[in-house]
Amino acid sequence: MSPLDAFRIALRAIFANRLRSALTSLGLIIGVSSVIVLIAVGQGTQRGVTDQIRGLGTDLIFIESSAEATTSQTGALAGLEQSTLVQGDAAAIAADGIPGVVAVAARVAVDAQAVAGANNVGAQIVSTSSGYAEVRDLAIRSGSFITPLHDEDGALVAVLGARVADTLYEGLDPIGQEVRLSFVGGRITLGFVVIGVLEEQGGASEANDQVFVPLSGTAGRLRFLYTPAGDLRVTQIDVQTASGADEQRVKEDVTELLLLLHETPEPDFVIQSQDDLISAATEVSNTLSILLGSIAGISLLVGGIGVMNIMLVSVTERTREIGIRRAVGATAGDIVKQFVTEALTLSLFGGIVGIAIGVGTSFALDGRELGGQEMTTLIQPWSIAMAFLVAAGVGFASGSYPAYRATTVDPIAALRNE
Amino acid sequence: MIRLQDVTRVYSTGETAVHALAGVNLDIGGGEFVAIMGQSGSGKSTLMNIIGLLDRPSSGGYAFGGRDVSQLSEDARARLRGSAFGFVFQSYNLLPRMTALEQVELPLIYQGAADRKRRAAQALVRVGLKDRITHLPTELSGGEQQRVAIARSLVVNPLVLLADEPTGALDTATEHELMTLLSELVDQQGLTVVLVTHEAEVAAYARRTVRMRDGRIVEDSGAPLVAAAPDGPAR
């Protein structure tokens, strides 16, 4: 029997039971498409996170207090009180002449309530200096960022993140308006003059929900920011390195300097380059991808079992057909060929439709909002190839055993079977 | 053409062994029209299955066309069965949802034969179904379905046609037409026909009658002289 004849016989059997064939394929369609979609989502998320980290700026090294690093953003105040990083550290790093260091910006981030007229919004208040916009690549929509002059004079001015401005002023020009920032659960409230609004930042950038104020202006008015020794606590120090500089070397030099300043043998801070963050995030999202892929893989396996189940039922039901075919000259090999071809055709049909649906769904999901987060999907050619091969393998495997069972059908009994 | 020597067939069903055939000796020459008669359980269908290579003897010898076929492998038996034997059963054993032409093509597919459509159509013409070629089994009468089954067994130009109660489900008029067709195939085309039946009226169409009881041949009218042709293919 030629392969074409085997294929014709398979198609005939598949079309004779359209609903059953469709439902059988459905298991594989769901399995294959979910493998492709979930891997695309996993890889897309990875791309999104890496882009977000790259979006923080270029060639950055972040130093955070160990205490701060273990505290959530909303509990920043509690963490701040334990922070061992002080403004003097930033100044020392800038003044030490470590090769490769271009700029240093310290910041204090605290959660606060921003109020303007009848509107209010929760925002993270970032107290920093004029260099921060450059270090973090922040573009201005209107007005200006904190200027070196503000660093000196301790003025109470504020630059609003795009979403904060839109919520508080609802499209009106906020420049020159007053925004009141309320810290520590309302115990301290200060009024600031808005001098600038940032461009909407791409992706899930935190800058959209932040308010930037000069460290010099707030520091004198917020007593809790000071250590008992009179140093100004900060939550984070950003160090920008020259492009092409050896970041690892800079990290080591900065670490050495800070250990000296803090008079401690073990670091009480965490120092990470953007590359460190990216590889940490990649590791997390790879784990996520594997997890999602495994779940989808299980559904693919279940789909394959479905195909085998139907083929087994089919062999039992078609005992008579098998007997007739044997009686008119079909060898055991012909019968095996017939059932394997049938299972393979069903599986490959399921695989191809599954790939089409998986790729289509991945495209449709790309850029959609899901739970406030923008989804990014990245279709992986290897996931398509893998899904296709698995579908083919499933077809072959799930056809083989029922096909073998079919050859054990006794033609005599089959033919007498009325 | 067919020579059975002391053939037995024992079925073991649990502890008890059933002797379906208890030593059968039978010679059938080319071009004979033999009826095997007997009650249910006399072993006539078992005998037919062994002749048609659907079943193997438990002991004894079977020579087909002068060649010992009792020790052939499963696949070799399937090939010989497909090319040398045609089967017709009481239940027509047609596959549902296939046209008459497709049913008749089936054996040719397994032979890998060329020119399948034309040969299948010719076989259907031979059994008088020229106008039913594209009909499905459900669109055919019982007699017509049985003719399709006969065409299917004839399409490979078999040497022997084995018919097991072929008219069991048919009315008398159709039975007559069908038996006349089988007689014509024997007379005009030199086909060997072995017919299993328990009805004397059906057996009367044959030229030789073999009676069986309890797995043995109890009566054999013998081959008529005219059909005592030498062994070997009569194609």
XYZ file of C-alpha atoms in Angstrom:
653
model
C 0.000 0.000 0.000
C 1.464 3.351 -1.016
C 1.693 6.207 1.529
C -0.788 8.173 -0.576
C -3.320 5.346 -0.311
C -2.702 5.158 3.439
C -3.281 8.923 3.675
C -6.518 8.662 1.666
C -7.796 5.895 3.923
C -6.856 7.991 6.981
C -8.657 11.071 5.663
C -11.742 8.994 4.924
C -11.807 7.634 8.487
C -11.207 11.108 9.929
C -14.002 12.664 7.896
C -16.361 9.794 8.641
C -16.291 10.930 12.285
C -15.938 14.676 11.909
C -17.029 15.692 15.408
C -14.911 13.077 17.118
C -11.887 13.934 14.997
C -12.333 17.639 15.715
C -12.590 17.038 19.462
C -9.543 14.777 19.386
C -7.522 17.390 17.555
C -8.817 20.045 19.943
C -6.739 18.574 22.768
C -3.612 18.986 20.699
C -4.704 22.367 19.345
C -5.059 23.684 22.892
C -1.798 22.061 23.977
C 0.266 23.321 21.060
C -1.201 26.830 21.060
C -0.771 27.244 24.812
C 2.873 26.153 24.601
C 3.496 28.811 21.953
C 1.491 31.551 23.698
C 2.899 30.933 27.175
C 6.477 30.801 25.940
C 5.858 34.004 23.948
C 4.438 35.673 27.071
C 7.340 34.477 29.205
C 9.945 35.679 26.733
C 8.032 38.923 26.144
C 7.918 39.607 29.872
C 11.654 39.050 30.005
C 12.158 41.518 27.179
C 9.850 44.016 28.938
C 11.734 43.797 32.226
C 15.131 44.122 30.557
C 13.884 47.129 28.584
C 12.607 48.667 31.817
C 15.961 48.204 33.513
C 17.773 49.621 30.482
C 15.277 52.517 30.573
C 16.604 53.559 33.987
C 19.572 55.120 32.238
C 22.830 53.972 30.762
C 25.886 52.487 32.444
C 24.421 52.875 35.927
C 25.485 51.309 39.194
C 22.921 51.378 42.015
C 23.889 51.386 45.682
C 21.106 50.695 48.144
C 21.177 50.264 51.872
C 20.820 46.604 52.843
C 18.006 47.651 55.174
C 16.228 49.540 52.420
C 16.660 46.738 49.958
C 14.780 44.356 52.195
C 11.900 46.771 52.740
C 8.995 47.225 50.366
C 8.495 50.524 48.581
C 5.457 51.398 50.661
C 7.354 50.761 53.896
C 10.176 52.986 52.748
C 10.040 55.154 55.831
C 10.703 52.270 58.168
C 13.592 51.236 55.952
C 14.870 54.754 55.766
C 15.356 54.970 59.510
C 17.704 52.012 59.322
C 19.504 53.150 56.190
C 23.242 53.441 56.676
C 23.768 55.287 53.422
C 24.232 59.016 53.879
C 24.593 61.950 51.561
C 28.240 62.184 52.529
C 28.852 58.784 50.890
C 27.686 60.150 47.529
C 29.897 63.195 47.891
C 32.853 60.976 48.825
C 32.354 58.716 45.795
C 32.211 61.789 43.540
C 35.312 63.321 45.155
C 37.411 60.134 45.376
C 38.398 60.170 41.734
C 37.541 56.519 41.084
C 38.332 55.940 37.402
C 35.214 55.460 35.281
C 32.821 57.375 37.563
C 31.078 60.159 35.615
C 28.295 61.351 37.920
C 26.838 60.512 41.311
C 23.296 61.256 42.495
C 21.913 60.392 45.902
C 18.214 60.151 46.494
C 15.765 59.699 49.299
C 12.551 58.026 48.310
C 9.572 58.242 50.650
C 5.922 57.575 50.041
C 3.667 60.573 50.485
C 0.286 61.931 49.571
C 0.313 64.738 46.944
C -2.592 67.179 47.186
C -3.613 69.992 44.817
C -6.970 71.676 45.305
C -9.559 68.928 45.698
C -7.416 66.233 44.045
C -4.933 63.992 45.738
C -2.805 61.037 44.709
C -0.330 58.691 46.372
C 3.170 59.279 45.024
C 6.742 58.423 45.760
C 8.667 61.556 46.660
C 12.208 61.404 45.357
C 14.462 63.950 47.035
C 17.513 64.337 44.879
C 19.727 66.755 43.048
C 19.852 68.408 39.641
C 22.039 65.663 38.144
C 19.346 63.022 38.577
C 17.463 63.818 35.338
C 20.576 63.215 33.295
C 21.601 60.085 35.169
C 18.111 58.602 34.726
C 17.443 59.917 31.203
C 14.298 61.790 32.270
C 12.820 64.075 29.613
C 10.851 67.202 30.534
C 7.419 67.913 29.044
C 7.134 71.472 30.341
C 9.014 73.781 32.713
C 12.389 72.528 33.938
C 13.934 69.873 36.177
C 15.643 70.793 39.467
C 18.479 73.189 38.598
C 21.921 73.496 40.264
C 20.594 76.739 41.718
C 17.866 74.808 43.571
C 20.531 72.409 44.883
C 22.079 75.429 46.599
C 19.198 77.578 47.808
C 16.993 74.923 49.422
C 13.862 76.150 47.636
C 10.669 74.117 48.021
C 10.060 73.289 44.361
C 8.726 70.111 42.769
C 8.862 68.351 39.394
C 5.879 66.057 38.787
C 5.811 62.694 37.057
C 3.402 62.658 34.107
C 0.645 60.632 35.775
C 0.862 62.602 39.031
C 0.458 65.865 37.075
C -2.439 64.542 35.010
C -4.285 63.273 38.097
C -3.789 66.389 40.185
C -4.340 69.087 37.547
C -6.533 67.254 35.039
C -4.966 68.808 31.952
C -4.498 72.322 33.340
C -0.966 73.740 33.300
C 0.510 72.945 36.738
C 3.585 75.168 36.358
C 3.610 77.772 39.138
C 0.804 76.016 41.021
C 1.195 74.750 44.564
C 1.305 71.048 45.386
C 1.131 69.968 49.018
C 3.073 66.862 50.019
C 2.027 65.094 53.154
C 4.583 62.751 54.800
C 4.485 60.228 57.618
C 0.751 59.681 57.541
C -0.041 63.415 57.464
C 2.067 64.442 60.443
C 4.286 66.610 58.256
C 2.879 68.579 55.320
C 4.898 70.915 53.128
C 3.853 73.135 50.213
C 5.919 73.081 46.989
C 5.806 75.173 43.819
C 5.585 73.069 40.654
C 8.423 73.994 38.296
C 8.255 71.181 35.786
C 6.420 68.126 34.487
C 8.112 65.051 33.041
C 7.296 63.433 29.728
C 5.251 60.267 30.068
C 7.882 57.549 30.417
C 7.531 54.359 28.406
C 6.621 50.935 29.743
C 6.040 50.512 33.450
C 8.501 53.236 34.412
C 8.122 54.266 38.052
C 8.993 57.876 37.158
C 5.398 58.502 36.026
C 4.195 58.172 39.618
C 7.009 60.087 41.272
C 7.497 63.679 42.447
C 11.027 65.050 42.385
C 12.125 67.654 44.932
C 15.587 69.069 45.771
C 17.297 67.195 48.580
C 18.599 70.479 49.987
C 15.098 71.924 50.332
C 13.395 69.009 52.030
C 16.304 67.832 54.118
C 16.321 70.770 56.487
C 12.587 70.413 57.103
C 12.326 66.647 57.611
C 14.080 65.867 60.886
C 13.611 62.129 60.559
C 16.003 62.069 57.611
C 18.996 62.671 59.857
C 21.170 60.157 61.685
C 21.906 60.839 65.357
C 25.356 61.966 64.183
C 23.744 64.596 61.996
C 24.267 62.946 58.577
C 21.478 63.062 56.011
C 20.219 59.540 55.307
C 19.594 58.555 51.691
C 17.966 55.436 50.312
C 19.933 55.072 47.134
C 23.013 56.354 45.390
C 23.206 56.148 41.596
C 26.673 56.119 40.051
C 26.958 56.745 36.341
C 30.041 55.225 34.724
C 31.756 56.227 31.516
C 30.556 54.168 28.613
C 33.008 51.348 28.092
C 34.300 51.583 31.649
C 34.913 48.363 33.575
C 31.763 48.309 35.717
C 33.023 45.424 37.796
C 36.133 47.410 38.650
C 34.078 50.494 39.552
C 31.851 48.367 41.780
C 34.882 47.013 43.607
C 36.403 50.464 44.080
C 33.132 51.967 45.338
C 32.603 49.013 47.680
C 36.081 49.432 49.109
C 35.492 53.156 49.694
C 32.107 52.628 51.355
C 33.423 49.885 53.638
C 36.075 52.330 54.771
C 33.571 55.149 55.345
C 31.100 52.930 57.178
C 33.900 51.359 59.229
C 32.531 47.889 58.682
C 34.185 44.712 57.351
C 30.948 43.389 55.782
C 28.936 45.553 53.354
C 25.771 47.096 54.877
C 24.648 48.022 51.377
C 23.877 46.296 48.086
C 25.725 47.380 44.969
C 24.389 46.287 41.586
C 25.046 47.313 38.015
C 22.278 47.396 35.405
C 23.742 44.202 33.966
C 23.421 42.550 37.400
C 19.764 43.556 37.548
C 19.164 42.348 34.001
C 20.705 38.959 34.629
C 18.748 38.602 37.884
C 15.531 39.506 36.079
C 16.378 37.162 33.190
C 16.910 34.360 35.646
C 13.511 35.018 37.208
C 11.700 35.201 33.896
C 13.492 32.109 32.594
C 12.173 30.248 35.593
C 8.755 31.703 34.784
C 9.071 30.599 31.158
C 10.008 27.076 32.179
C 7.091 26.948 34.597
C 4.589 28.231 32.027
C 6.061 25.967 29.381
C 5.746 22.939 31.651
C 2.107 23.663 32.384
C 1.452 23.963 28.664
C 3.508 20.820 28.108
C 1.206 18.929 30.451
C -1.817 20.010 28.444
C -0.009 18.852 25.313
C 0.590 15.479 26.956
C -3.076 15.240 27.914
C -3.962 16.057 24.309
C -1.699 13.231 23.146
C -3.339 10.782 25.527
C -6.658 11.889 24.045
C -5.459 10.940 20.572
C -4.317 7.534 21.791
C -7.590 6.988 23.601
C -9.607 7.736 20.481
C -7.385 5.525 18.348
C -7.847 2.647 20.792
C -11.618 3.111 20.768
C -11.451 3.342 17.016
C -9.610 0.004 16.742
C -12.203 -1.685 18.937
C -15.063 -0.180 16.965
C -13.545 -1.014 13.636
C -12.785 -4.668 14.335
C -14.993 -5.639 11.435
C -13.390 -3.157 9.068
C -9.949 -4.469 10.029
C -11.138 -8.037 9.458
C -12.488 -7.178 6.014
C -9.248 -5.445 5.062
C -7.226 -8.434 6.276
C -9.507 -10.768 4.307
C -8.989 -8.857 1.061
C -5.204 -8.988 1.417
C -4.061 -6.316 3.891
C -0.940 -7.428 5.761
C -0.346 -6.587 9.421
C 2.035 -3.895 8.169
C -0.729 -2.355 6.050
C -3.025 -2.188 9.077
C -0.274 -0.601 11.208
C 0.394 1.890 8.432
C -3.286 2.765 8.260
C -3.734 3.479 11.961
C -0.411 5.255 12.434
C -1.170 7.435 9.410
C -4.577 8.222 10.831
C -3.185 9.232 14.237
C -0.378 11.175 12.590
C -2.805 13.050 10.336
C -5.038 13.951 13.279
C -2.053 15.096 15.354
C -0.381 17.088 12.619
C -3.698 18.761 11.802
C -4.031 19.626 15.500
C -0.414 20.778 15.551
C -0.740 23.052 12.528
C -4.019 24.600 13.671
C -2.526 24.945 17.177
C 0.504 26.762 15.776
C -1.748 29.112 13.789
C -3.888 29.861 16.862
C -0.844 30.163 19.128
C 0.938 32.590 16.810
C -2.292 34.540 16.209
C -3.056 34.795 19.928
C 0.499 35.887 20.686
C 0.210 38.673 18.124
C -3.207 39.679 19.465
C -1.933 39.835 23.065
C 1.111 41.926 22.196
C 0.713 45.444 23.554
C -2.626 44.722 25.271
C -3.234 46.008 28.794
C -3.648 43.193 31.282
C -4.209 44.085 34.914
C -2.737 47.539 34.342
C 0.421 46.077 32.833
C 1.174 46.229 29.165
C 1.779 42.708 27.817
C 4.699 42.038 25.553
C 4.839 38.776 23.665
C 7.840 37.454 21.805
C 7.129 34.470 19.552
C 9.996 32.012 19.642
C 10.605 30.059 16.423
C 12.040 27.210 18.484
C 8.776 26.925 20.431
C 6.888 26.505 17.138
C 9.346 23.865 15.933
C 9.197 22.093 19.283
C 5.388 22.133 19.390
C 5.255 20.741 15.861
C 7.727 17.973 16.615
C 5.888 17.074 19.812
C 2.602 16.902 17.893
C 4.204 14.615 15.305
C 5.761 12.499 18.053
C 2.458 12.287 19.883
C 0.757 11.179 16.676
C 3.312 8.507 16.015
C 3.416 7.238 19.573
C -0.332 7.330 20.104
C -0.956 5.614 16.782
C 1.594 2.838 17.231
C 0.113 0.978 20.149
C -3.487 1.001 18.856
C -2.111 0.003 15.440
C -0.335 -2.939 17.014
C -3.588 -3.834 18.756
C -5.333 -3.672 15.395
C -3.040 -6.354 13.972
C -4.078 -8.744 16.725
C -7.665 -8.612 15.500
C -8.653 -12.110 14.396
C -9.997 -11.696 10.858
C -12.302 -14.692 11.167
C -13.928 -13.454 14.336
C -14.125 -9.990 12.818
C -15.868 -11.216 9.693
C -18.382 -13.332 11.580
C -19.104 -10.349 13.774
C -22.502 -9.230 12.523
C -5.384 -27.533 -6.535
C -6.410 -27.953 -2.911
C -5.174 -30.990 -1.004
C -5.905 -31.424 2.696
C -4.341 -34.369 4.472
C -5.556 -35.463 7.876
C -6.241 -31.867 8.914
C -7.337 -31.208 12.497
C -8.263 -27.978 14.187
C -8.560 -27.849 17.966
C -9.834 -24.799 19.807
C -8.994 -24.658 23.456
C -11.656 -22.791 25.357
C -10.422 -22.759 28.946
C -10.016 -26.351 30.147
C -11.944 -28.093 27.424
C -10.606 -28.601 23.924
C -13.067 -28.469 21.050
C -12.179 -30.582 18.009
C -13.677 -28.491 15.230
C -11.927 -30.660 12.650
C -10.994 -34.214 13.529
C -8.944 -35.426 10.567
C -10.152 -34.202 7.199
C -8.861 -35.433 3.846
C -10.083 -33.502 0.832
C -8.907 -32.920 -2.728
C -10.467 -30.175 -4.809
C -9.393 -29.717 -8.396
C -9.293 -26.538 -10.459
C -12.654 -25.491 -11.921
C -14.711 -27.516 -9.444
C -17.906 -26.223 -7.846
C -18.046 -27.899 -4.433
C -20.703 -27.477 -1.762
C -19.716 -28.293 1.811
C -22.823 -29.135 3.791
C -23.496 -29.830 7.411
C -25.237 -28.719 10.578
C -24.013 -25.779 12.640
C -20.936 -26.928 14.501
C -20.103 -29.632 11.987
C -16.821 -27.862 11.205
C -17.690 -26.664 7.707
C -16.847 -23.029 8.355
C -13.601 -23.987 10.070
C -12.716 -26.047 7.021
C -13.411 -23.084 4.781
C -11.251 -20.780 6.924
C -8.369 -23.229 6.681
C -8.744 -23.578 2.921
C -8.829 -19.766 2.625
C -5.706 -19.327 4.799
C -7.698 -17.357 7.360
C -6.906 -20.091 9.887
C -4.159 -22.667 10.358
C -4.595 -26.379 10.920
C -3.572 -27.678 14.352
C -2.070 -30.654 12.593
C -2.089 -32.193 9.132
C -0.939 -30.967 5.758
C -2.308 -28.423 3.357
C -0.955 -28.101 -0.170
C -2.254 -25.342 -2.397
C -1.367 -25.559 -6.084
C 1.131 -28.268 -5.208
C 2.897 -26.129 -2.587
C 2.836 -26.757 1.180
C 1.208 -23.699 2.710
C 0.596 -24.984 6.238
C 3.849 -23.451 7.536
C 3.710 -20.052 5.826
C 4.281 -16.895 7.851
C 1.387 -14.604 8.676
C 2.393 -12.053 6.024
C 3.001 -14.670 3.337
C -0.434 -16.123 4.029
C -1.956 -12.633 3.794
C -0.321 -12.090 0.395
C -1.370 -15.478 -0.964
C -4.859 -14.998 0.467
C -5.133 -11.617 -1.237
C -4.083 -12.921 -4.639
C -5.425 -16.475 -4.830
C -8.652 -16.423 -2.806
C -11.845 -14.474 -2.904
C -14.276 -14.528 0.015
C -18.011 -14.064 0.123
C -19.872 -14.182 3.426
C -23.487 -14.227 4.497
C -23.040 -10.746 5.895
C -21.734 -8.944 2.869
C -18.898 -7.358 4.855
C -18.878 -4.185 2.839
C -17.339 -1.118 4.410
C -19.844 1.633 5.140
C -19.573 4.968 3.310
C -17.661 3.497 0.366
C -19.086 3.331 -3.125
C -19.328 -0.026 -4.886
C -16.321 0.923 -7.015
C -14.218 1.777 -3.935
C -15.153 -1.495 -2.247
C -13.984 -3.452 -5.259
C -10.784 -1.377 -5.527
C -9.766 -2.325 -1.983
C -7.918 -5.606 -2.708
C -6.053 -3.894 -5.568
C -4.843 -1.172 -3.159
C -3.255 -3.810 -0.942
C -1.707 -5.502 -3.992
C -0.321 -2.170 -5.110
C -1.888 -2.854 -8.500
C -2.078 -0.309 -11.294
C -5.157 0.605 -13.304
C -7.358 0.035 -10.270
C -10.460 1.975 -11.269
C -10.786 0.287 -14.631
C -10.269 -3.219 -13.245
C -12.746 -2.581 -10.417
C -15.338 -1.294 -12.862
C -14.817 -4.387 -15.056
C -15.384 -6.678 -12.084
C -18.638 -4.863 -11.283
C -19.746 -5.283 -14.904
C -18.966 -9.007 -14.641
C -21.437 -9.396 -11.749
C -24.090 -7.324 -13.532
C -23.773 -4.099 -11.537
C -22.878 -1.785 -14.414
C -25.435 0.777 -13.217
C -24.575 0.640 -9.515
C -20.905 1.585 -9.640
C -21.156 4.796 -7.601
C -23.779 3.552 -5.130
C -23.170 3.229 -1.402
C -24.047 -0.060 0.385
C -27.091 1.626 1.940
C -28.382 2.409 -1.545
C -28.163 -1.215 -2.719
C -30.460 -4.210 -2.193
C -29.179 -7.304 -0.359
C -28.594 -9.173 -3.620
C -26.748 -6.212 -5.082
C -24.562 -5.869 -1.993
C -23.636 -9.528 -2.258
C -22.765 -8.989 -5.925
C -20.460 -6.144 -4.888
C -18.826 -8.551 -2.444
C -18.408 -11.126 -5.233
C -16.961 -8.485 -7.572
C -14.551 -7.499 -4.805
C -13.370 -11.080 -4.467
C -13.103 -11.532 -8.244
C -11.187 -8.339 -8.988
C -7.819 -9.900 -8.110
C -8.548 -12.825 -10.464
C -8.456 -15.403 -7.684
C -8.130 -19.112 -8.360
C -10.681 -20.016 -5.719
C -13.849 -18.319 -4.539
C -14.907 -19.271 -1.007
C -18.541 -18.554 -0.208
C -19.886 -19.021 3.320
C -23.711 -19.101 3.296
C -23.695 -16.439 0.572
C -27.470 -16.487 0.126
C -28.411 -16.850 3.780
C -29.894 -13.368 3.926
C -31.534 -13.345 0.499
C -34.990 -14.240 -0.831
C -35.436 -17.201 -3.158
C -35.498 -15.235 -6.425
C -32.315 -13.351 -5.578
C -30.770 -16.574 -4.331
C -31.385 -18.137 -7.718
C -29.848 -15.195 -9.559
C -26.781 -15.288 -7.383
C -26.242 -19.024 -7.618
C -26.661 -18.806 -11.381
C -23.947 -16.149 -11.405
C -21.593 -18.442 -9.458
C -22.333 -21.346 -11.837
C -21.529 -19.118 -14.801
C -18.240 -18.065 -13.234
C -17.290 -21.731 -12.864
C -18.449 -22.767 -16.341
C -17.311 -19.785 -18.344
C -14.203 -18.634 -16.493
C -12.876 -21.802 -14.920
C -13.147 -20.429 -11.379
C -13.007 -22.912 -8.495
C -15.885 -22.285 -6.074
C -16.161 -23.762 -2.589
C -19.600 -23.107 -1.137
C -20.479 -23.628 2.516
C -24.194 -24.021 3.205
C -26.671 -26.004 5.204
C -29.453 -25.660 2.618
C -29.906 -28.467 0.131
C -31.498 -26.147 -2.482
C -28.372 -23.995 -2.497
C -26.044 -27.002 -2.516
C -27.935 -28.338 -5.538
C -26.304 -25.686 -7.743
C -22.893 -27.247 -7.044
C -21.490 -30.176 -9.026
C -20.087 -31.961 -5.984
C -21.367 -32.166 -2.426
C -19.284 -32.877 0.672
C -21.188 -33.589 3.888
C -19.652 -32.989 7.292
C -20.586 -34.041 10.786
C -18.625 -33.597 14.027
C -15.520 -32.402 12.258
C -15.327 -35.247 9.765
C -16.366 -35.743 6.162
C -19.158 -38.312 6.218
C -20.150 -38.216 2.565
C -18.504 -37.009 -0.636
C -20.332 -37.221 -3.960
C -16.901 -37.072 -5.570
C -15.549 -34.940 -8.317
C -17.451 -35.316 -11.561
C -15.266 -36.644 -14.312
C -15.610 -33.512 -16.362
C -14.044 -31.413 -13.610
C -11.176 -33.780 -12.838
C -8.747 -31.371 -14.413
C -5.049 -31.559 -13.559
C -3.791 -29.509 -10.627
C -2.370 -26.064 -11.162
C -3.571 -22.587 -11.861
C -6.419 -22.437 -14.307
C -5.992 -18.816 -15.233
